[in-house]
Coordinates of C-alpha atoms and ligand atoms in Angstrom, one line a residue:
X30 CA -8.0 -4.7 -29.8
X31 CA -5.4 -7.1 -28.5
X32 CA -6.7 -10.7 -27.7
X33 CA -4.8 -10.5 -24.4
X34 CA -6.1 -9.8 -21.3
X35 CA -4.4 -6.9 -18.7
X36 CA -4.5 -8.2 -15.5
X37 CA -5.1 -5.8 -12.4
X38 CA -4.6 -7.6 -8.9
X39 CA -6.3 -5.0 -6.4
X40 CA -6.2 -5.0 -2.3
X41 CA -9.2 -6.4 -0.8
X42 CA -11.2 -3.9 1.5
X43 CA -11.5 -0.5 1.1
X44 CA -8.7 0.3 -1.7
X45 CA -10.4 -2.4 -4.3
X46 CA -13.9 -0.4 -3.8
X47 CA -12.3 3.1 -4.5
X48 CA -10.1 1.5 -7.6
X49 CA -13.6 0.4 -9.1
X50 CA -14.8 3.8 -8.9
X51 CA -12.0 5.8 -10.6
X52 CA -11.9 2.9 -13.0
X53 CA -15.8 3.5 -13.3
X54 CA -15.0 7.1 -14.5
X55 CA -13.0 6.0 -17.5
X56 CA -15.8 3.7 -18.5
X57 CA -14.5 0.2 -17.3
X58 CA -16.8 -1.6 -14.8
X59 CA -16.7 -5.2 -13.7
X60 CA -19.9 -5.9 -12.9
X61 CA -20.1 -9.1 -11.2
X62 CA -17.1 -8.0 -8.6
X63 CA -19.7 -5.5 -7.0
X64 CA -21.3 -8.5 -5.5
X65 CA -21.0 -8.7 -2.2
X66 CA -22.0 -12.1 -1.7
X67 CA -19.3 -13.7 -4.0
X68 CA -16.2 -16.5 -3.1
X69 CA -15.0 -15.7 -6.5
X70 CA -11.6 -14.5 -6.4
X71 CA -10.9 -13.4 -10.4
X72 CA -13.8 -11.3 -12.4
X73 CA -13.2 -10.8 -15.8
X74 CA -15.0 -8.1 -18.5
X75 CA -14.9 -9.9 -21.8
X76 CA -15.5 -6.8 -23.7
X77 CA -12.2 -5.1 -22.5
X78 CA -9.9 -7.7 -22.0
X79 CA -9.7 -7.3 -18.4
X80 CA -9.1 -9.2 -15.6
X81 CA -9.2 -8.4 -12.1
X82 CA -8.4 -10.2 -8.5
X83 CA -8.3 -9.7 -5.1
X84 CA -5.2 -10.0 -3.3
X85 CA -3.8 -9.3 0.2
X86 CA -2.3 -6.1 0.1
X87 CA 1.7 -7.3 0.5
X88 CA 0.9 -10.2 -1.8
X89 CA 0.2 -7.4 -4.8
X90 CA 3.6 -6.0 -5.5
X91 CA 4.4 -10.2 -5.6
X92 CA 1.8 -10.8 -7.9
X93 CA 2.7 -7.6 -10.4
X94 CA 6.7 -8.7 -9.9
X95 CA 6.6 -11.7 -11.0
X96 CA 3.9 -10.8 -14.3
X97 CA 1.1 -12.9 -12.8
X98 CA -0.6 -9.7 -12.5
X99 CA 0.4 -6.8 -15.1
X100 CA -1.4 -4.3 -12.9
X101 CA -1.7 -3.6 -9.5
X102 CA -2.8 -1.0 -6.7
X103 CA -1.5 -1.2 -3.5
X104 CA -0.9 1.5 -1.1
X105 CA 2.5 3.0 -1.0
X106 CA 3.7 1.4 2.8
X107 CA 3.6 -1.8 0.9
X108 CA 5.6 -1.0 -2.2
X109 CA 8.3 0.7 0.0
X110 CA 8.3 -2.5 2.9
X111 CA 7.8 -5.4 0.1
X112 CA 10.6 -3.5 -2.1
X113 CA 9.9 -5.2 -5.3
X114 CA 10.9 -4.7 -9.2
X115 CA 7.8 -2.9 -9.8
X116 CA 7.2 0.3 -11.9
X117 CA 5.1 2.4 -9.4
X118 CA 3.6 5.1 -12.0
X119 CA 0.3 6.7 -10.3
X120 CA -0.6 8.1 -7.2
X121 CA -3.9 7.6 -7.2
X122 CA -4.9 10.2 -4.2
X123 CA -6.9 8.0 -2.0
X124 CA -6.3 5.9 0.9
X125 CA -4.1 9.2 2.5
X126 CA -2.1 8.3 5.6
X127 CA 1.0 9.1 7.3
X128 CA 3.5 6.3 8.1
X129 CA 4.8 7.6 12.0
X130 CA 7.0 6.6 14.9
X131 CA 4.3 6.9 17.8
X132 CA 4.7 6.3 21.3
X133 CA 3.5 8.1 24.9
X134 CA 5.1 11.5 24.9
X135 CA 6.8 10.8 27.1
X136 CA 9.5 8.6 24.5
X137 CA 9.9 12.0 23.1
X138 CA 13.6 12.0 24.7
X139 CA 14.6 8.7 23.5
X140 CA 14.3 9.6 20.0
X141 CA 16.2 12.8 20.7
X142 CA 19.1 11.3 22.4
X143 CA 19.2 8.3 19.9
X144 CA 18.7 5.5 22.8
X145 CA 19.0 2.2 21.7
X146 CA 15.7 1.3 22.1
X147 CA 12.7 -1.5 20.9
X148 CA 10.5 0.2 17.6
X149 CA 7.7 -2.4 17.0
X150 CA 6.2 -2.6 13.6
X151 CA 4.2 -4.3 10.6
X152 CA 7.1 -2.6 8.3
X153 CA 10.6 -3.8 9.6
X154 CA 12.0 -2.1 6.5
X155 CA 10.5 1.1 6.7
X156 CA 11.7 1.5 10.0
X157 CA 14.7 -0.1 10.3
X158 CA 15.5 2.4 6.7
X159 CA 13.9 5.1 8.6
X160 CA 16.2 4.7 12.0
X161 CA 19.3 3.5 10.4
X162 CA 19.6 5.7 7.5
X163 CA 17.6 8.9 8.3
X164 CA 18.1 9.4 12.0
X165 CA 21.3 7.3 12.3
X166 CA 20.0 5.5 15.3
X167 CA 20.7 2.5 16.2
X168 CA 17.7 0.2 17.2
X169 CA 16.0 -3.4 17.7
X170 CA 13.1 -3.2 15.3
X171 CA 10.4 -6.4 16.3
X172 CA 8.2 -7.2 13.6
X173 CA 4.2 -7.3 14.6
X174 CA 1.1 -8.0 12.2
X175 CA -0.9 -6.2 13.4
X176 CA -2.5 -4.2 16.4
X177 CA 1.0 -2.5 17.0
X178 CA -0.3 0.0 19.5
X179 CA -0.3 -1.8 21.7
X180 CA 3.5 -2.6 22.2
X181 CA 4.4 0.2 24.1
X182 CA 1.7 -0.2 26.3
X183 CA 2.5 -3.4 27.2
X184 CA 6.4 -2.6 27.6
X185 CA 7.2 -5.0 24.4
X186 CA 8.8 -2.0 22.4
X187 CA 9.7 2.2 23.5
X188 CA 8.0 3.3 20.1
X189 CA 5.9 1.9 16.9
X190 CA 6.4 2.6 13.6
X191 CA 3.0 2.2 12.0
X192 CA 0.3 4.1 9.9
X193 CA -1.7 6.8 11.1
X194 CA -5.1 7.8 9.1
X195 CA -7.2 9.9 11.7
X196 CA -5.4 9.4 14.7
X197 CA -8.3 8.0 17.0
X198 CA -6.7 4.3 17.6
X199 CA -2.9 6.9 18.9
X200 CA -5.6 8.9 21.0
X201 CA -7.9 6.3 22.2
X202 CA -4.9 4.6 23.8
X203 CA -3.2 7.1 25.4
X204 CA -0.1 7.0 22.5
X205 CA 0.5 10.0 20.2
X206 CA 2.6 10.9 16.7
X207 CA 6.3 11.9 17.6
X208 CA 8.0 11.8 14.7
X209 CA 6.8 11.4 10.7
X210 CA 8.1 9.2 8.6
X211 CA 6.7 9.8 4.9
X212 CA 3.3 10.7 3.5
X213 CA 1.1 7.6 2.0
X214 CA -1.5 6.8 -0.7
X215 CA -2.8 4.4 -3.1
X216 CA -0.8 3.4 -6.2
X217 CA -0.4 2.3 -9.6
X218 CA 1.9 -0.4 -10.0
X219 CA 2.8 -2.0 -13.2
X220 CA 5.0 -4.9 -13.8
X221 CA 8.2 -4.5 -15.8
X222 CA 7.7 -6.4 -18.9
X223 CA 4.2 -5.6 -19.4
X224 CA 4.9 -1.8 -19.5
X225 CA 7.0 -2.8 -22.4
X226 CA 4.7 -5.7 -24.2
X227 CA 1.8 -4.2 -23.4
X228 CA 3.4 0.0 -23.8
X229 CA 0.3 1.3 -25.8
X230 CA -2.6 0.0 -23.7
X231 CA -1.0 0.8 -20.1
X232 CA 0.0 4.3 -21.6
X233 CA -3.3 4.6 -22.7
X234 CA -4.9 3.8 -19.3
X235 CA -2.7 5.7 -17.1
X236 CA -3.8 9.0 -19.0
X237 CA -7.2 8.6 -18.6
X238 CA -7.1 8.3 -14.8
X239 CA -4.7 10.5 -14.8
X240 CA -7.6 12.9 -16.4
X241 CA -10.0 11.4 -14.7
X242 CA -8.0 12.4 -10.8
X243 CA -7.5 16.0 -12.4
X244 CA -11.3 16.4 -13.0
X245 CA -12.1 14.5 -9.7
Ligands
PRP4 C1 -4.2 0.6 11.0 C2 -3.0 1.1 11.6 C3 -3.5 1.8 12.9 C4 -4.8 2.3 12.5 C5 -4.7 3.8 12.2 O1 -4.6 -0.6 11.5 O2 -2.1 0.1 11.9 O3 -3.6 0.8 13.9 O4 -5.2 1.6 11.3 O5 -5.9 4.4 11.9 P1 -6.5 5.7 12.7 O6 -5.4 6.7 12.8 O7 -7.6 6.1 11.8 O8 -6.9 5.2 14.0 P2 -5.6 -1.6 10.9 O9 -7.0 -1.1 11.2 O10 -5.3 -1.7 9.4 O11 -5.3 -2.9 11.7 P3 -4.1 -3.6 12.3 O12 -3.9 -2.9 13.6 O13 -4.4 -5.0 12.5 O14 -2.9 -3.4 11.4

């Protein structure tokens, strides 16, 4: 086996947890990451040469772009708004969402007649490529970080681009889904280079989930 180590930089929350348990089914663990108590930030199993780390989501496509990470899974809004040099080579079925221009029905008309109006979002790109290129609407996007419902009902913005999982945050305030943007999920994502150095061992990997989703 090769004396280097594969380096996987994972999203904190949620999308780290299900990565560890596909990666489970293919018979690599990392035991001491499944503490919950822990301040470490980089686990390593010795046997297989693996590293792992926790990351902010947006900060994973960085990581695997630049090689400091030759790995990494991060959910596709990310890989589309950070737009890096990444290879993106597994959906990895989990973490489903819908990306969505939402907004009181009432906006319905604005988005018909191609207003110039104010989108609000944590993904300038995606909605700014969104309005630009698919609808070929002009608009101001203003960037947010987070919380983005609540723009329109405050009067910041018309609309929101932002994700939608199971739609209680739209309906608990009053806002719901006018227009669809793309589908989302979790993803593989491996830097350039090391599909190249590293070719026989990444294959190698991305077959077994790849079983491993099939039988799931
Ligand atoms: C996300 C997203 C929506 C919400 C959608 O926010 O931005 O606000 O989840 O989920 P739902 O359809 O199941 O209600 P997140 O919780 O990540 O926090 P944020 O608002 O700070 O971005």
């Amino acid at each position: 086996m090769s004396d280097r180590y594969l380096t996987f930089a994972l999203c904190k929350g949620r999308l780290a947890n299900q990565t560890l348990g596909l990666l489970e089914k293919i018979g690599i663990t990392c035991q001491e990451m499944k503490d919950p108590d822990t301040r470490k930030l980089i686990f390593t199993n010795e046997e297989l040469k693996l590293k792992f780390f926790l990351a902010k989501g947006p900060d994973v496509p960085t990581y695997v772009d630049y090689g400091a990470a030759d790995i990494g899974v991060v959910g596709s809004d990310i890989i589309l708004e950070e737009n890096r040099n990444i290879y993106e080579v597994l959906d990895l079925g989990f973490g489903k969402c819908r990306m969505c221009v939402c907004g009181p029905k009432e906006a319905e008309g604005y988005l018909k007649s191609h207003e110039l109006i104010r989108v609000a979002s944590k993904y300038p790109r995606i909605a700014k490529d969104y309005f630009y290129n698919t609808k070929n609407q002009t608009v101001e996007i203003i960037k947010l970080n987070g919380s983005i419902e609540l723009a329109p009902i405050v009067g910041l913005s018309e609309v929101i681009v932002d994700i939608v999982e199971t739609g209680s945050t739209l309906r608990e305030n009053g806002l719901v889904v006018l227009e669809e943007v793309c589908p989302l999920s979790a993803r593989m994502v491996v830097n350039q280079v090391s599909m190249k150095m590293e070719n026989e061992r990444i294959t190698d990997l991305i077959e077994k989930l790849k079983g491993a989703l099939e039988n799931a």
